[in-house]
Structure formats: C-alpha cells, structure tokens
Coordinates of C-alpha atoms in Angstrom, one line a residue:
X1446 CA 0.0 0.0 0.0
X1447 CA 2.8 2.3 0.9
X1448 CA 4.7 1.6 -2.3
X1449 CA 1.4 2.3 -4.3
X1450 CA 1.3 5.8 -2.7
X1451 CA 4.9 6.5 -3.6
X1452 CA 4.3 5.4 -7.3
X1453 CA 1.2 7.6 -7.4
X1454 CA 3.1 10.7 -6.0
X1455 CA 5.9 10.1 -8.5
X1456 CA 3.4 10.0 -11.4
X1457 CA 1.8 13.2 -10.2
X1458 CA 5.1 15.0 -9.8
X1459 CA 6.0 13.9 -13.4
X1460 CA 2.7 15.4 -14.7
X1461 CA 3.2 18.8 -13.0
X1462 CA 5.3 20.4 -15.7
X1463 CA 2.4 19.8 -18.2
X1464 CA 0.0 21.5 -15.8
X1465 CA 2.3 24.5 -15.4
X1466 CA 2.5 25.0 -19.2
X1467 CA -1.2 25.2 -19.5
X1468 CA -1.2 28.3 -17.3
X1469 CA -0.9 32.0 -18.3
X1470 CA 2.0 33.5 -20.3
X1471 CA 3.7 36.7 -19.0
X1472 CA 5.5 39.1 -21.4
X1473 CA 7.5 41.9 -19.8
X1474 CA 8.2 44.7 -22.3
X1475 CA 11.3 46.7 -21.1
X1476 CA 12.9 50.0 -22.2
X1477 CA 16.4 48.9 -23.3
X1478 CA 17.9 52.2 -22.2
X1479 CA 16.3 52.9 -18.8
X1480 CA 15.6 49.3 -17.9
X1481 CA 12.0 50.3 -16.8
X1482 CA 8.9 48.5 -17.9
X1483 CA 7.0 50.1 -20.8
X1484 CA 3.7 51.0 -19.2
X1485 CA 0.5 50.4 -21.2
X1486 CA 2.1 49.1 -24.3
X1487 CA -0.5 47.6 -26.7
X1488 CA -0.3 44.2 -28.3
X1489 CA -2.5 43.1 -31.2
X1490 CA -2.6 39.6 -32.6
X1491 CA -2.4 39.3 -36.4
X1492 CA -4.4 37.7 -38.1
X1493 CA -6.8 36.9 -35.3
X1494 CA -7.1 40.6 -34.3
X1495 CA -7.2 40.3 -30.5
X1496 CA -6.0 43.3 -28.4
X1497 CA -4.1 43.3 -25.1
X1498 CA -2.8 46.1 -22.9
X1499 CA 0.2 45.9 -20.5
X1500 CA -0.1 47.2 -16.9
X1501 CA 1.8 50.0 -15.4
X1502 CA 4.9 47.8 -15.2
X1503 CA 4.8 46.9 -18.9
X1504 CA 3.6 43.3 -18.2
X1505 CA 1.2 41.7 -20.7
X1506 CA -0.7 38.5 -19.8
X1507 CA -2.4 37.2 -22.9
X1508 CA -4.5 34.0 -22.6
X1509 CA -2.5 31.3 -24.4
X1510 CA -5.7 29.5 -25.3
X1511 CA -6.9 32.5 -27.3
X1512 CA -3.7 32.7 -29.4
X1513 CA -3.4 30.8 -32.7
X1514 CA -0.2 29.1 -33.8
X1515 CA 0.0 31.4 -36.8
X1516 CA -0.5 34.6 -34.8
X1517 CA 2.1 37.3 -34.5
X1518 CA 2.0 39.8 -31.6
X1519 CA 2.4 43.4 -32.8
X1520 CA 3.6 45.6 -29.9
X1521 CA 3.2 49.3 -30.2
X1522 CA 3.4 52.4 -28.1
X1523 CA 4.1 56.1 -28.7
X1524 CA 7.9 56.7 -28.5
X1525 CA 8.9 53.2 -29.5
X1526 CA 9.2 51.3 -32.8
X1527 CA 6.6 48.7 -33.7
X1528 CA 7.8 45.2 -32.8
X1529 CA 6.4 42.1 -34.4
X1530 CA 6.9 38.8 -32.4
X1531 CA 5.7 35.4 -33.8
X1532 CA 3.7 33.3 -31.4
X1533 CA 6.1 30.4 -32.1
X1534 CA 8.7 32.4 -30.0
X1535 CA 6.2 32.4 -27.1
X1536 CA 4.8 28.9 -27.0
X1537 CA 6.5 26.5 -24.6
X1538 CA 7.7 29.1 -22.2
X1539 CA 5.9 30.9 -19.3
X1540 CA 7.9 34.2 -18.8
X1541 CA 9.4 36.4 -21.6
X1542 CA 11.3 39.6 -21.7
X1543 CA 11.3 41.9 -24.7
X1544 CA 13.8 44.8 -24.7
X1545 CA 12.7 47.7 -27.0
X1546 CA 14.9 50.7 -27.8
X1547 CA 13.1 54.1 -27.5
X1548 CA 12.7 56.3 -30.5
X1549 CA 14.6 59.5 -30.1
X1550 CA 12.4 62.1 -31.8
X1551 CA 11.8 65.8 -31.1
X1552 CA 8.1 66.4 -31.7
X1553 CA 6.9 70.0 -32.3
X1554 CA 5.5 71.6 -29.2
X1555 CA 1.8 72.5 -29.0
X1556 CA 1.2 76.0 -27.6
X1557 CA -2.4 77.0 -26.9
X1558 CA -2.7 80.7 -27.0
X1559 CA -5.9 82.8 -27.6
X1560 CA -8.2 79.8 -26.9
X1561 CA -10.1 79.0 -23.8
X1562 CA -9.8 75.4 -22.5
X1563 CA -13.5 74.8 -23.3
X1564 CA -13.0 75.8 -27.0
X1565 CA -9.8 73.8 -27.3
X1566 CA -11.6 70.7 -25.9
X1567 CA -14.6 71.2 -28.2
X1568 CA -12.2 71.3 -31.2
X1569 CA -10.4 68.1 -30.0
X1570 CA -13.8 66.3 -29.4
X1571 CA -14.8 67.0 -33.0
X1572 CA -11.7 65.1 -34.2
X1573 CA -12.5 62.2 -31.8
X1574 CA -15.8 61.6 -33.6
X1575 CA -13.9 60.6 -36.7
X1576 CA -12.2 57.7 -34.9
X1577 CA -15.2 56.3 -32.9
X1578 CA -14.7 52.6 -32.1
X1579 CA -17.0 49.9 -33.4
X1580 CA -17.2 48.3 -29.9
X1581 CA -17.0 50.0 -26.4
X1582 CA -13.7 49.5 -24.5
X1583 CA -11.8 50.8 -21.5
X1584 CA -8.2 51.9 -21.7
X1585 CA -5.7 53.1 -19.1
X1586 CA -4.1 56.5 -19.8
X1587 CA -1.4 58.9 -18.4
X1588 CA -1.8 62.7 -18.6
X1589 CA 1.0 65.2 -18.0
X1590 CA 0.7 69.0 -18.3
X1591 CA 3.3 71.5 -17.4
X1592 CA 3.7 75.3 -17.8
X1593 CA 6.9 76.8 -19.2
X1594 CA 8.0 80.3 -18.3
X1595 CA 11.3 82.1 -18.9
X1596 CA 13.1 78.9 -19.8
X1597 CA 11.9 76.7 -16.9
X1598 CA 8.9 74.6 -15.9
X1599 CA 6.8 76.5 -13.3
X1600 CA 3.9 74.1 -12.9
X1601 CA 3.3 70.4 -13.3
X1602 CA 0.2 68.2 -13.0
X1603 CA 0.2 64.4 -13.7
X1604 CA -2.7 62.0 -13.6
X1605 CA -3.2 58.2 -14.0
X1606 CA -6.7 57.0 -14.9
X1607 CA -8.9 54.7 -17.0
X1608 CA -11.0 56.0 -19.9
X1609 CA -14.2 54.3 -21.1
X1610 CA -14.9 54.9 -24.8
X1611 CA -18.4 54.1 -25.9
X1612 CA -19.4 53.0 -29.5
X1613 CA -22.6 54.9 -29.1
X1614 CA -22.6 58.5 -30.5
X1615 CA -24.9 59.7 -27.7
X1616 CA -22.5 58.7 -25.0
X1617 CA -19.3 60.6 -24.1
X1618 CA -16.1 59.1 -22.8
X1619 CA -15.9 58.6 -19.0
X1620 CA -12.7 59.1 -17.0
X1621 CA -12.0 57.4 -13.7
X1622 CA -9.0 59.0 -12.0
X1623 CA -6.9 56.6 -10.1
X1624 CA -4.0 58.8 -9.0
X1625 CA -3.2 62.5 -9.4
X1626 CA -0.4 64.8 -8.3
X1627 CA 0.6 68.4 -8.9
X1628 CA 3.4 70.8 -8.0
X1629 CA 3.2 74.1 -6.3
X1630 CA 2.7 76.8 -8.9
X1631 CA 5.6 79.3 -9.5
X1632 CA 3.8 81.0 -12.4
X1633 CA 3.9 84.7 -13.0
X1634 CA 2.0 84.7 -16.3
X1635 CA -0.5 82.0 -17.6
X1636 CA 0.1 82.4 -21.3
X1637 CA 2.0 79.2 -22.2
X1638 CA 1.3 75.6 -21.4
X1639 CA 2.5 72.3 -22.8
X1640 CA 0.5 69.1 -22.8
X1641 CA 2.3 65.7 -23.2

C-alpha cells in the first residue's frame, strides 16, 4: 500500500510540468535604455485581431488558449518602434522579456494661445468623432501638463486613470481618476502651457 502511494506521487510530480505549461503567459516589455517596464504598451494579434494592454509595469498577460499558432504579436506604443513577435517564439515558455529601444524624436510643441480650455476641448472632441470605435472599450491612460515660463517649468500636474470609450454616439467618454499629483505653482503669467 505504501509503495502504491509512492508510485502515485511520482506519477503526479511527473505530470506537474504539463499542468504548469497550461497556465498563463507573462510578457515583460522593457525599455532597453532605462531598464524600466514600458507602461500600457499595446499588443495586437495578427491575423486573429485580439487586443491586449500591458499594466503600469509593462507586463502583458495574454491567454495562451486564445492565441493561434500562426498569430504574430504586434507591440506598439508612442515613443517606441513597432515590434512584431511570432507566437512560435512564445509557446512552450511561461515568462518572456522583450527589450525595446526608445525612438529619439523631437516632436513639435503645441502651444495653446488665444483659446479657452473649453473651445480647445470642443475642437479636439470633433476630431475624436472621426475615430469612434466599433465596440466599447476601457483603456488606461497617463496625462501630464506643465507650464513653461522664462526657460523653466513652473507648474506640473500628472494623472493616471482609465477612460471608457463608448461605441454609441450619444455617450461621451468617461474618465475614472486613479491617481493625481501636482506641484506648487511658480507661475507669474499664464500664457503658455505644454501638454504631453
């Protein structure tokens, strides 16, 4: 009886690697320069067309059962090149690290002068209508605004939240703020601001 239990335990321990492989896959997307995770990077599967978003640490956890053998993960985020990664490089392993070099590009600054925040938002909202999604979804987002005066930053506000985008024209997007911080204002004039 005792030997039967030992044989049973050995068989179960031999099966455990197969059970582990059926669990979730973790893909950590890392900035190759800073070593930090690339927060909120987007992964789309081609040709099946599924969409995944990384968390604040740059970790994606796609469901392996939903990925097809012929799928390729297309990773994209502002400030980084698009990376294509075949599913064949993923299958068979649980944890992966992808190092992506940031793109060094100087984008033109946007200076809002002579417009009220309400009129500026109204103009931006009219452009959003052109890209209305076919299905509702929620996406995490990061907002940073700073004011520049006499060659230095004099005000900073940053926010982390999630935004719900509805496919219905009658419904506006909803923002749920998760974290917000701001600096003390050292402004003397309120003419220039930069939004990143």
